[in-house]
mmCIF file of C-alpha atoms and ligand atoms in Angstrom:
data_model
loop_
_atom_site.group_PDB
_atom_site.id
_atom_site.type_symbol
_atom_site.label_atom_id
_atom_site.label_comp_id
_atom_site.label_asym_id
_atom_site.label_seq_id
_atom_site.Cartn_x
_atom_site.Cartn_y
_atom_site.Cartn_z
ATOM 1 C CA MET T 1 39.553 -120.063 -33.100
ATOM 2 C CA THR T 2 42.658 -122.064 -32.227
ATOM 3 C CA GLN T 3 44.779 -118.823 -33.064
ATOM 4 C CA LEU T 4 42.313 -116.513 -31.032
ATOM 5 C CA TYR T 5 42.719 -118.909 -28.068
ATOM 6 C CA ARG T 6 46.370 -119.077 -28.239
ATOM 7 C CA ALA T 7 46.727 -115.482 -28.342
ATOM 8 C CA ARG T 8 44.516 -115.098 -25.314
ATOM 9 C CA LEU T 9 46.991 -117.548 -23.724
ATOM 10 C CA ALA T 10 50.153 -115.469 -24.661
ATOM 11 C CA GLU T 11 48.445 -112.340 -23.445
ATOM 12 C CA GLY T 12 47.973 -113.949 -20.128
ATOM 13 C CA GLY T 13 44.215 -113.681 -20.331
ATOM 14 C CA LEU T 14 43.694 -117.177 -20.032
ATOM 15 C CA THR T 15 45.574 -120.027 -18.112
ATOM 16 C CA PRO T 16 46.711 -122.959 -20.045
ATOM 17 C CA ASP T 17 43.899 -125.661 -19.841
ATOM 18 C CA PRO T 18 44.105 -129.319 -21.448
ATOM 19 C CA ALA T 19 40.573 -129.724 -21.476
ATOM 20 C CA GLN T 20 39.942 -126.567 -23.427
ATOM 21 C CA GLU T 21 42.599 -127.486 -25.841
ATOM 22 C CA ALA T 22 41.047 -130.907 -26.272
ATOM 23 C CA VAL T 23 37.784 -129.383 -27.475
ATOM 24 C CA LEU T 24 39.265 -126.947 -30.018
ATOM 25 C CA PRO T 25 39.226 -129.408 -32.745
ATOM 26 C CA ALA T 26 35.600 -129.789 -32.551
ATOM 27 C CA PHE T 27 34.927 -125.957 -32.874
ATOM 28 C CA GLU T 28 37.397 -126.040 -35.837
ATOM 29 C CA ARG T 29 35.569 -128.820 -37.628
ATOM 30 C CA VAL T 30 32.261 -126.572 -37.293
ATOM 31 C CA ALA T 31 34.281 -123.594 -38.821
ATOM 32 C CA ALA T 32 35.591 -125.523 -41.471
ATOM 33 C CA ASP T 33 32.041 -127.497 -42.483
ATOM 34 C CA LEU T 34 30.737 -123.555 -42.365
ATOM 35 C CA ALA T 35 33.310 -122.289 -44.571
ATOM 36 C CA HIS T 36 33.047 -125.429 -46.921
ATOM 37 C CA ALA T 37 29.164 -125.176 -47.292
ATOM 38 C CA ALA T 38 29.337 -121.529 -48.137
ATOM 39 C CA ALA T 39 31.631 -121.812 -50.981
ATOM 40 C CA PRO T 40 29.873 -121.643 -54.268
ATOM 41 C CA ARG T 41 29.551 -124.858 -56.168
ATOM 42 C CA GLY T 42 28.835 -125.219 -59.793
ATOM 43 C CA LEU T 43 25.109 -125.242 -60.473
ATOM 44 C CA GLY T 44 24.100 -125.719 -56.894
ATOM 45 C CA ARG T 45 24.435 -121.765 -56.677
ATOM 46 C CA LEU T 46 21.800 -121.379 -59.436
ATOM 47 C CA ILE T 47 19.047 -123.664 -58.016
ATOM 48 C CA ARG T 48 17.503 -121.938 -54.857
ATOM 49 C CA ARG T 49 17.572 -124.538 -52.135
ATOM 50 C CA ALA T 50 18.364 -124.892 -48.454
ATOM 51 C CA PRO T 51 22.008 -124.786 -47.881
ATOM 52 C CA GLU T 52 24.002 -127.870 -47.035
ATOM 53 C CA PRO T 53 23.244 -128.677 -43.581
ATOM 54 C CA VAL T 54 26.355 -128.387 -41.056
ATOM 55 C CA ARG T 55 26.604 -130.492 -38.040
ATOM 56 C CA GLY T 56 26.789 -128.448 -35.234
ATOM 57 C CA LEU T 57 28.290 -128.702 -31.788
ATOM 58 C CA TYR T 58 26.762 -129.301 -28.384
ATOM 59 C CA LEU T 59 29.277 -128.486 -25.595
ATOM 60 C CA TRP T 60 28.621 -129.520 -22.064
ATOM 61 C CA GLY T 61 30.138 -129.662 -18.866
ATOM 62 C CA ASP T 62 30.385 -128.183 -15.249
ATOM 63 C CA VAL T 63 30.090 -124.556 -14.205
ATOM 64 C CA GLY T 64 32.820 -122.021 -14.941
ATOM 65 C CA ARG T 65 34.846 -124.562 -17.071
ATOM 66 C CA GLY T 66 35.038 -122.076 -19.964
ATOM 67 C CA LYS T 67 32.342 -122.961 -22.132
ATOM 68 C CA SER T 68 30.864 -119.815 -22.798
ATOM 69 C CA MET T 69 34.496 -118.198 -23.367
ATOM 70 C CA LEU T 70 35.253 -120.742 -26.124
ATOM 71 C CA MET T 71 31.892 -120.249 -27.721
ATOM 72 C CA ASP T 72 32.648 -116.533 -27.933
ATOM 73 C CA LEU T 73 35.806 -117.224 -29.300
ATOM 74 C CA PHE T 74 34.374 -119.502 -31.992
ATOM 75 C CA VAL T 75 31.854 -116.865 -32.841
ATOM 76 C CA GLN T 76 34.316 -114.169 -33.100
ATOM 77 C CA SER T 77 36.565 -116.582 -35.540
ATOM 78 C CA VAL T 78 33.523 -117.285 -38.046
ATOM 79 C CA ALA T 79 33.122 -113.675 -38.824
ATOM 80 C CA ALA T 80 32.556 -114.496 -42.484
ATOM 81 C CA THR T 81 29.150 -116.448 -41.449
ATOM 82 C CA ALA T 82 26.032 -114.754 -40.830
ATOM 83 C CA ARG T 83 25.717 -115.636 -37.396
ATOM 84 C CA ARG T 84 23.980 -114.860 -33.760
ATOM 85 C CA ARG T 85 24.999 -115.352 -30.283
ATOM 86 C CA VAL T 86 22.053 -115.365 -28.276
ATOM 87 C CA HIS T 87 21.203 -116.745 -24.526
ATOM 88 C CA PHE T 88 18.754 -119.625 -25.132
ATOM 89 C CA HIS T 89 16.494 -118.233 -22.862
ATOM 90 C CA ALA T 90 16.224 -115.101 -24.526
ATOM 91 C CA PHE T 91 15.873 -116.735 -27.904
ATOM 92 C CA MET T 92 12.940 -118.842 -26.710
ATOM 93 C CA GLN T 93 11.280 -115.936 -25.573
ATOM 94 C CA GLU T 94 11.552 -114.106 -28.902
ATOM 95 C CA ILE T 95 10.059 -117.509 -30.447
ATOM 96 C CA HIS T 96 7.181 -117.320 -28.132
ATOM 97 C CA ALA T 97 6.446 -113.849 -29.068
ATOM 98 C CA GLY T 98 6.830 -114.530 -32.900
ATOM 99 C CA LEU T 99 4.493 -117.530 -32.308
ATOM 100 C CA ASP T 100 1.669 -115.417 -30.523
ATOM 101 C CA ALA T 101 1.760 -112.920 -33.186
ATOM 102 C CA ALA T 102 1.712 -115.457 -35.835
ATOM 103 C CA ARG T 103 -1.330 -117.258 -34.181
ATOM 104 C CA LYS T 104 -2.984 -113.600 -33.883
ATOM 105 C CA ARG T 105 -2.733 -113.403 -37.632
ATOM 106 C CA GLY T 106 -4.493 -116.705 -37.722
ATOM 107 C CA VAL T 107 -1.564 -118.770 -39.186
ATOM 108 C CA ALA T 108 -2.274 -122.557 -38.627
ATOM 109 C CA ASP T 109 1.162 -123.669 -38.205
ATOM 110 C CA ALA T 110 2.679 -120.789 -36.489
ATOM 111 C CA ILE T 111 6.136 -122.530 -35.914
ATOM 112 C CA ALA T 112 6.897 -122.703 -39.890
ATOM 113 C CA PRO T 113 7.031 -118.716 -40.396
ATOM 114 C CA VAL T 114 8.899 -118.072 -37.146
ATOM 115 C CA ALA T 115 11.628 -120.753 -37.938
ATOM 116 C CA ALA T 116 11.672 -119.480 -41.416
ATOM 117 C CA ALA T 117 12.239 -115.658 -40.341
ATOM 118 C CA VAL T 118 15.164 -117.176 -38.042
ATOM 119 C CA ALA T 119 16.575 -119.103 -40.849
ATOM 120 C CA ASP T 120 16.491 -116.032 -43.316
ATOM 121 C CA GLU T 121 18.667 -114.008 -40.993
ATOM 122 C CA VAL T 122 21.407 -116.640 -39.957
ATOM 123 C CA ARG T 123 23.395 -119.555 -41.064
ATOM 124 C CA LEU T 124 24.777 -120.195 -37.364
ATOM 125 C CA LEU T 125 22.662 -119.828 -33.976
ATOM 126 C CA ALA T 126 25.315 -119.795 -31.098
ATOM 127 C CA PHE T 127 23.342 -120.440 -27.739
ATOM 128 C CA ASP T 128 24.526 -119.986 -24.729
ATOM 129 C CA GLU T 129 23.423 -122.379 -21.697
ATOM 130 C CA MET T 130 20.765 -124.472 -23.232
ATOM 131 C CA GLN T 131 18.478 -125.576 -20.662
ATOM 132 C CA ILE T 132 14.858 -126.576 -20.892
ATOM 133 C CA THR T 133 12.742 -126.015 -17.518
ATOM 134 C CA ASP T 134 9.562 -124.921 -19.148
ATOM 135 C CA ILE T 135 7.060 -127.015 -20.484
ATOM 136 C CA ALA T 136 6.037 -124.339 -23.168
ATOM 137 C CA ASP T 137 9.619 -124.434 -24.290
ATOM 138 C CA ALA T 138 9.701 -128.498 -24.226
ATOM 139 C CA MET T 139 6.652 -128.810 -26.167
ATOM 140 C CA ILE T 140 7.804 -126.777 -29.249
ATOM 141 C CA VAL T 141 11.645 -127.008 -29.433
ATOM 142 C CA GLY T 142 11.191 -130.385 -31.282
ATOM 143 C CA ARG T 143 9.355 -128.949 -34.207
ATOM 144 C CA LEU T 144 11.147 -125.695 -34.230
ATOM 145 C CA PHE T 145 14.721 -127.044 -34.430
ATOM 146 C CA GLU T 146 13.676 -129.579 -36.809
ATOM 147 C CA LYS T 147 12.612 -126.597 -39.104
ATOM 148 C CA LEU T 148 15.623 -124.881 -38.532
ATOM 149 C CA PHE T 149 17.959 -127.592 -39.241
ATOM 150 C CA ALA T 150 15.963 -128.367 -42.359
ATOM 151 C CA ALA T 151 16.447 -124.706 -43.500
ATOM 152 C CA GLY T 152 20.271 -125.274 -43.224
ATOM 153 C CA VAL T 153 20.744 -123.468 -39.856
ATOM 154 C CA ALA T 154 23.658 -124.774 -37.952
ATOM 155 C CA VAL T 155 23.591 -124.765 -34.113
ATOM 156 C CA VAL T 156 26.251 -124.334 -31.647
ATOM 157 C CA THR T 157 25.358 -124.518 -27.889
ATOM 158 C CA THR T 158 26.655 -124.765 -24.340
ATOM 159 C CA SER T 159 24.951 -126.546 -21.607
ATOM 160 C CA ASN T 160 25.532 -127.776 -18.128
ATOM 161 C CA ARG T 161 24.076 -131.103 -18.846
ATOM 162 C CA PRO T 162 24.302 -133.629 -21.674
ATOM 163 C CA PRO T 163 21.312 -133.977 -24.113
ATOM 164 C CA ASP T 164 20.087 -136.954 -22.354
ATOM 165 C CA ALA T 165 19.691 -135.056 -19.100
ATOM 166 C CA LEU T 166 17.774 -132.068 -20.753
ATOM 167 C CA TYR T 167 14.394 -131.246 -19.174
ATOM 168 C CA LYS T 168 15.076 -134.068 -16.954
ATOM 169 C CA ASP T 169 11.753 -135.152 -14.810
ATOM 170 C CA GLY T 170 10.028 -132.547 -16.881
ATOM 171 C CA LEU T 171 6.162 -132.988 -17.352
ATOM 172 C CA ASN T 172 5.257 -134.944 -20.406
ATOM 173 C CA ARG T 173 8.842 -135.558 -21.016
ATOM 174 C CA GLN T 174 8.123 -138.477 -23.584
ATOM 175 C CA LEU T 175 6.919 -135.768 -26.044
ATOM 176 C CA PHE T 176 10.237 -134.088 -25.685
ATOM 177 C CA LEU T 177 12.511 -137.107 -26.456
ATOM 178 C CA PRO T 178 12.307 -136.463 -30.341
ATOM 179 C CA PHE T 179 14.253 -133.296 -29.556
ATOM 180 C CA ILE T 180 17.023 -135.080 -27.747
ATOM 181 C CA ALA T 181 17.312 -137.649 -30.637
ATOM 182 C CA LEU T 182 17.556 -134.562 -33.003
ATOM 183 C CA LEU T 183 20.093 -132.842 -31.172
ATOM 184 C CA LYS T 184 22.158 -135.690 -30.914
ATOM 185 C CA ASP T 185 21.767 -136.530 -34.708
ATOM 186 C CA ARG T 186 22.261 -132.903 -35.929
ATOM 187 C CA MET T 187 25.214 -131.841 -33.294
ATOM 188 C CA ALA T 188 28.477 -133.570 -32.062
ATOM 189 C CA VAL T 189 28.227 -134.000 -28.396
ATOM 190 C CA VAL T 190 31.155 -133.052 -26.544
ATOM 191 C CA GLU T 191 32.115 -132.681 -22.775
ATOM 192 C CA LEU T 192 34.382 -130.174 -21.455
ATOM 193 C CA SER T 193 35.585 -131.835 -18.340
ATOM 194 C CA GLY T 194 38.098 -129.434 -17.042
ATOM 195 C CA ALA T 195 38.978 -129.676 -13.536
ATOM 196 C CA THR T 196 39.126 -125.679 -12.623
ATOM 197 C CA ASP T 197 35.787 -123.623 -12.029
ATOM 198 C CA TYR T 198 37.714 -120.579 -13.214
ATOM 199 C CA ARG T 199 34.785 -118.268 -11.977
ATOM 200 C CA GLN T 200 35.696 -119.339 -8.412
ATOM 201 C CA THR T 201 39.470 -119.208 -9.196
ATOM 202 C CA ARG T 202 38.695 -115.552 -10.247
ATOM 203 C CA LEU T 203 36.705 -114.668 -7.270
ATOM 204 C CA ALA T 204 38.943 -116.475 -4.891
ATOM 205 C CA GLY T 205 40.241 -114.200 -2.018
ATOM 206 C CA GLU T 206 38.501 -111.444 -3.555
ATOM 207 C CA ARG T 207 36.221 -108.960 -1.568
ATOM 208 C CA VAL T 208 32.773 -109.544 -2.517
ATOM 209 C CA TYR T 209 30.957 -107.422 0.186
ATOM 210 C CA PHE T 210 31.442 -103.729 0.021
ATOM 211 C CA HIS T 211 30.175 -101.116 2.508
ATOM 212 C CA PRO T 212 29.264 -98.207 2.512
ATOM 213 C CA ALA T 213 27.899 -98.092 -0.897
ATOM 214 C CA GLY T 214 29.842 -95.349 -2.092
ATOM 215 C CA ALA T 215 32.109 -94.419 -4.664
ATOM 216 C CA GLU T 216 34.809 -96.685 -3.593
ATOM 217 C CA ALA T 217 32.425 -99.708 -3.561
ATOM 218 C CA ARG T 218 31.075 -98.641 -7.048
ATOM 219 C CA ALA T 219 34.572 -98.528 -8.558
ATOM 220 C CA ALA T 220 35.434 -102.032 -6.976
ATOM 221 C CA ILE T 221 32.169 -103.824 -8.299
ATOM 222 C CA ALA T 222 32.789 -102.428 -11.412
ATOM 223 C CA ALA T 223 36.367 -103.629 -11.696
ATOM 224 C CA ILE T 224 34.833 -107.077 -10.599
ATOM 225 C CA TRP T 225 32.231 -106.949 -13.448
ATOM 226 C CA ALA T 226 34.676 -105.945 -16.094
ATOM 227 C CA ASP T 227 36.784 -108.816 -15.300
ATOM 228 C CA LEU T 228 33.814 -111.581 -14.988
ATOM 229 C CA ALA T 229 31.377 -110.204 -17.681
ATOM 230 C CA GLY T 230 33.616 -108.230 -19.945
ATOM 231 C CA ASP T 231 31.875 -106.135 -22.554
ATOM 232 C CA GLY T 232 28.509 -107.036 -24.375
ATOM 233 C CA ALA T 233 26.311 -107.570 -21.349
ATOM 234 C CA ALA T 234 22.764 -107.155 -22.220
ATOM 235 C CA PRO T 235 19.429 -107.371 -20.468
ATOM 236 C CA LEU T 236 18.135 -110.948 -19.529
ATOM 237 C CA THR T 237 14.292 -111.272 -19.195
ATOM 238 C CA LEU T 238 13.058 -114.238 -17.456
ATOM 239 C CA ARG T 239 9.584 -115.244 -17.985
ATOM 240 C CA VAL T 240 8.108 -116.380 -14.629
ATOM 241 C CA GLN T 241 4.395 -117.577 -14.484
ATOM 242 C CA GLY T 242 3.609 -115.173 -17.194
ATOM 243 C CA ARG T 243 5.454 -112.118 -15.787
ATOM 244 C CA ASP T 244 8.721 -110.736 -17.039
ATOM 245 C CA VAL T 245 11.338 -110.534 -14.498
ATOM 246 C CA VAL T 246 14.238 -108.348 -16.097
ATOM 247 C CA LEU T 247 17.986 -108.671 -15.052
ATOM 248 C CA PRO T 248 19.340 -105.149 -16.429
ATOM 249 C CA ALA T 249 22.679 -106.610 -17.437
ATOM 250 C CA PHE T 250 23.549 -110.113 -17.994
ATOM 251 C CA ARG T 251 26.549 -112.042 -19.458
ATOM 252 C CA ASP T 252 28.025 -115.363 -19.395
ATOM 253 C CA GLY T 253 26.180 -116.544 -16.428
ATOM 254 C CA VAL T 254 26.882 -113.043 -14.370
ATOM 255 C CA ALA T 255 24.216 -110.481 -13.733
ATOM 256 C CA ARG T 256 24.110 -107.132 -12.260
ATOM 257 C CA ALA T 257 21.318 -105.201 -10.896
ATOM 258 C CA THR T 258 20.671 -102.538 -8.100
ATOM 259 C CA PHE T 259 18.691 -103.363 -4.828
ATOM 260 C CA TRP T 260 15.971 -101.614 -6.073
ATOM 261 C CA ASP T 261 15.766 -103.324 -9.352
ATOM 262 C CA LEU T 262 15.278 -106.743 -7.613
ATOM 263 C CA CYS T 263 13.592 -105.755 -4.395
ATOM 264 C CA GLY T 264 11.786 -102.301 -5.092
ATOM 265 C CA GLN T 265 9.239 -104.115 -7.362
ATOM 266 C CA PRO T 266 6.614 -106.542 -6.463
ATOM 267 C CA LEU T 267 8.551 -109.820 -7.038
ATOM 268 C CA GLY T 268 8.180 -113.115 -5.136
ATOM 269 C CA PRO T 269 9.744 -116.247 -4.349
ATOM 270 C CA ALA T 270 8.957 -117.807 -7.636
ATOM 271 C CA ASP T 271 10.922 -114.772 -9.352
ATOM 272 C CA TYR T 272 14.050 -115.039 -6.943
ATOM 273 C CA LEU T 273 14.164 -118.701 -7.536
ATOM 274 C CA ALA T 274 14.310 -117.935 -11.307
ATOM 275 C CA ILE T 275 16.889 -115.543 -10.896
ATOM 276 C CA ALA T 276 18.913 -117.991 -8.817
ATOM 277 C CA THR T 277 18.492 -120.697 -11.605
ATOM 278 C CA ALA T 278 19.440 -118.388 -14.546
ATOM 279 C CA VAL T 279 22.824 -116.880 -12.583
ATOM 280 C CA ARG T 280 25.745 -118.252 -11.216
ATOM 281 C CA VAL T 281 26.962 -114.702 -10.007
ATOM 282 C CA LEU T 282 24.638 -111.888 -9.085
ATOM 283 C CA VAL T 283 25.877 -108.395 -8.470
ATOM 284 C CA VAL T 284 23.565 -106.377 -6.262
ATOM 285 C CA GLU T 285 24.330 -102.708 -5.714
ATOM 286 C CA ASP T 286 22.928 -100.265 -3.128
ATOM 287 C CA ILE T 287 21.457 -102.301 -0.651
ATOM 288 C CA PRO T 288 20.041 -99.677 1.683
ATOM 289 C CA ARG T 289 19.338 -100.018 5.607
ATOM 290 C CA LEU T 290 16.304 -101.554 6.002
ATOM 291 C CA SER T 291 13.618 -101.262 8.657
ATOM 292 C CA ALA T 292 9.984 -101.351 9.124
ATOM 293 C CA GLU T 293 9.701 -98.461 7.045
ATOM 294 C CA ASN T 294 10.669 -100.384 3.877
ATOM 295 C CA PHE T 295 9.248 -103.738 4.983
ATOM 296 C CA ASN T 296 8.225 -105.048 1.888
ATOM 297 C CA GLN T 297 11.633 -104.481 0.370
ATOM 298 C CA ALA T 298 13.252 -106.123 3.217
ATOM 299 C CA ARG T 299 11.136 -109.045 3.007
ATOM 300 C CA ARG T 300 11.861 -109.472 -0.502
ATOM 301 C CA PHE T 301 15.349 -109.100 0.154
ATOM 302 C CA VAL T 302 15.283 -111.857 2.559
ATOM 303 C CA THR T 303 13.508 -113.976 -0.125
ATOM 304 C CA LEU T 304 16.341 -113.189 -2.627
ATOM 305 C CA VAL T 305 19.178 -114.112 -0.279
ATOM 306 C CA ASP T 306 17.078 -117.475 0.547
ATOM 307 C CA ALA T 307 16.879 -118.181 -3.146
ATOM 308 C CA LEU T 308 20.497 -117.303 -3.973
ATOM 309 C CA TYR T 309 21.651 -119.271 -0.954
ATOM 310 C CA GLU T 310 19.729 -122.462 -1.817
ATOM 311 C CA GLY T 311 21.129 -121.910 -5.434
ATOM 312 C CA ARG T 312 24.534 -121.420 -4.406
ATOM 313 C CA VAL T 313 24.703 -118.490 -6.362
ATOM 314 C CA ARG T 314 27.859 -116.146 -5.721
ATOM 315 C CA LEU T 315 26.832 -112.801 -4.388
ATOM 316 C CA ILE T 316 28.929 -109.752 -4.988
ATOM 317 C CA ALA T 317 27.024 -106.769 -3.232
ATOM 318 C CA SER T 318 27.351 -103.052 -2.114
ATOM 319 C CA ALA T 319 25.390 -102.238 1.016
ATOM 320 C CA ALA T 320 24.740 -99.218 3.508
ATOM 321 C CA ASP T 321 26.434 -101.384 6.274
ATOM 322 C CA GLU T 322 27.504 -104.605 7.408
ATOM 323 C CA PRO T 323 24.995 -107.607 6.946
ATOM 324 C CA GLU T 324 24.149 -107.722 10.693
ATOM 325 C CA ARG T 325 23.463 -104.158 10.721
ATOM 326 C CA LEU T 326 21.209 -103.732 7.646
ATOM 327 C CA TYR T 327 18.107 -104.428 9.539
ATOM 328 C CA ILE T 328 18.252 -103.796 13.133
ATOM 329 C CA GLU T 329 14.530 -102.621 14.218
ATOM 330 C CA GLY T 330 10.924 -103.340 13.473
ATOM 331 C CA GLU T 331 9.207 -106.299 12.183
ATOM 332 C CA GLY T 332 10.959 -109.393 10.965
ATOM 333 C CA SER T 333 14.397 -108.086 12.390
ATOM 334 C CA PHE T 334 14.804 -111.163 14.462
ATOM 335 C CA GLU T 335 14.507 -113.226 11.315
ATOM 336 C CA PHE T 336 16.874 -111.068 9.442
ATOM 337 C CA ALA T 337 19.598 -112.541 11.618
ATOM 338 C CA ARG T 338 19.675 -115.792 9.586
ATOM 339 C CA THR T 339 19.859 -113.475 6.191
ATOM 340 C CA ALA T 340 22.882 -111.832 7.822
ATOM 341 C CA SER T 341 24.399 -114.863 8.742
ATOM 342 C CA ARG T 342 23.734 -116.420 5.035
ATOM 343 C CA LEU T 343 25.145 -113.224 3.813
ATOM 344 C CA ARG T 344 28.419 -113.730 5.724
ATOM 345 C CA GLU T 345 28.682 -117.338 4.626
ATOM 346 C CA MET T 346 28.168 -116.490 1.121
ATOM 347 C CA GLN T 347 31.218 -114.336 1.117
ATOM 348 C CA GLY T 348 33.509 -117.428 2.243
ATOM 349 C CA ALA T 349 36.055 -118.454 -0.175
ATOM 350 C CA GLY T 350 34.619 -121.851 -0.907
ATOM 351 C CA TRP T 351 30.942 -120.324 -1.563
ATOM 352 C CA GLY T 352 29.395 -121.673 -4.889
ATOM 353 C CA THR T 353 31.432 -124.532 -5.537
HETATM 354 N N1 LIG D 401 41.614 -120.963 -19.228
HETATM 355 C C1 LIG D 401 41.274 -120.028 -18.581
HETATM 356 N N2 LIG D 401 42.080 -119.203 -17.704
HETATM 357 C C2 LIG D 401 41.411 -118.073 -17.209
HETATM 358 N N3 LIG D 401 40.047 -117.842 -17.185
HETATM 359 C C3 LIG D 401 39.369 -118.565 -17.766
HETATM 360 C C4 LIG D 401 39.946 -119.728 -18.667
HETATM 361 N N4 LIG D 401 38.531 -120.292 -19.325
HETATM 362 C C5 LIG D 401 37.803 -119.394 -18.797
HETATM 363 N N5 LIG D 401 37.988 -118.407 -17.927
HETATM 364 C C6 LIG D 401 37.329 -117.363 -17.164
HETATM 365 O O1 LIG D 401 36.256 -118.211 -16.264
HETATM 366 C C7 LIG D 401 35.278 -117.629 -16.043
HETATM 367 C C8 LIG D 401 34.140 -118.497 -16.472
HETATM 368 O O2 LIG D 401 34.078 -119.069 -17.790
HETATM 369 P P1 LIG D 401 32.593 -119.340 -18.408
HETATM 370 O O3 LIG D 401 31.734 -118.453 -18.508
HETATM 371 O O4 LIG D 401 33.139 -119.565 -20.137
HETATM 372 O O5 LIG D 401 32.431 -120.548 -18.108
HETATM 373 P P2 LIG D 401 31.301 -121.647 -18.458
HETATM 374 O O6 LIG D 401 31.784 -123.216 -18.659
HETATM 375 O O7 LIG D 401 30.351 -121.010 -19.472
HETATM 376 O O8 LIG D 401 30.213 -121.793 -17.135
HETATM 377 P P3 LIG D 401 28.653 -122.021 -16.947
HETATM 378 O O9 LIG D 401 28.330 -123.171 -16.978
HETATM 379 O O10 LIG D 401 28.700 -121.305 -15.654
HETATM 380 O O11 LIG D 401 28.086 -121.221 -17.936
HETATM 381 C C9 LIG D 401 34.926 -116.662 -17.328
HETATM 382 O O12 LIG D 401 35.358 -115.179 -16.864
HETATM 383 C C10 LIG D 401 36.061 -116.968 -18.234
HETATM 384 O O13 LIG D 401 36.726 -115.912 -18.898
HETATM 385 MG MG1 LIG D 402 28.467 -120.220 -19.594
#
């Protein structure tokens, strides 16, 4: 991993960062332990038992410091290990689906087979963005991870909070505390305390609002997207009040969708809030001219922008026209002035910090 990191520095893809350098040994230690645990050792190989547990790593810190980037390098570097890198939220949704299916089959302790199925596939789970906001997640993670750890699965994760602040102020939080203790027991907790938000640096001075939404805008946005999200974006499904809200492309906190994906469907404030919580940068393409004709879409767009504004999300957009000229007639056009003004403010260089 250190080699990969140095190579990226040498290529100029990364700026030297002492805080990132400082956490490399913590990753190297996990890699070494994984390699060591995998090595065949005497009779142990003949007796079927859970592999030796490897202490994982919980890397936390402020946004844009390079946690996901480092974790990607780490996952790349341990190619010999059966591993999976997955967004924490997406993983938990699979777990819930598995639990539902097991319960339908009449399994009493549904967590056991679901955890066993995960442990059968991987030795290392690499989560991006561990955060727990949902009580359904909070109430099962303790037993789930207990079983995963017992089956010898190692866990590496990034998070914006230290373990003690997970599910802060959540409902029934006392039932969640054993999970925090478990994380601290099974994972080294390390802070990435760099001074630079590289996502901001990368976007500083960049144009982020393009109009008209033609070929030029598409190309410019594609270039920004390639820089921020690179390869390997995948859809991210957010579960909101029992509904699925799908972001068609997501990677490392950056999501990309069209206006129609987000505002052409009956989504409401809770959905937009969930999106604003899940992403740091949102790319919205093809915002059309709005009017009384497409009043519902316009209303949703206003709600979306409010949610992004409150969440200080960076917005990169292509639109038919300037913000002030997107909605000039019809019901709600007066209120749209605030949306336009927010759209302007969100284009500012300091936005999002
Ligand atoms: N040392 C660096 N030099 C230049 N760019 C960097 C450096 N470290 C990270 N980046 C880039 O900065 C952006 C943000 O990094 P990354 O997504 O890893 O941050 P993060 O800590 O995971 O943020 P978040 O908490 O919001 O998920 C990415 O595009 C990443 O490639
Ligand atoms: Mg990240």
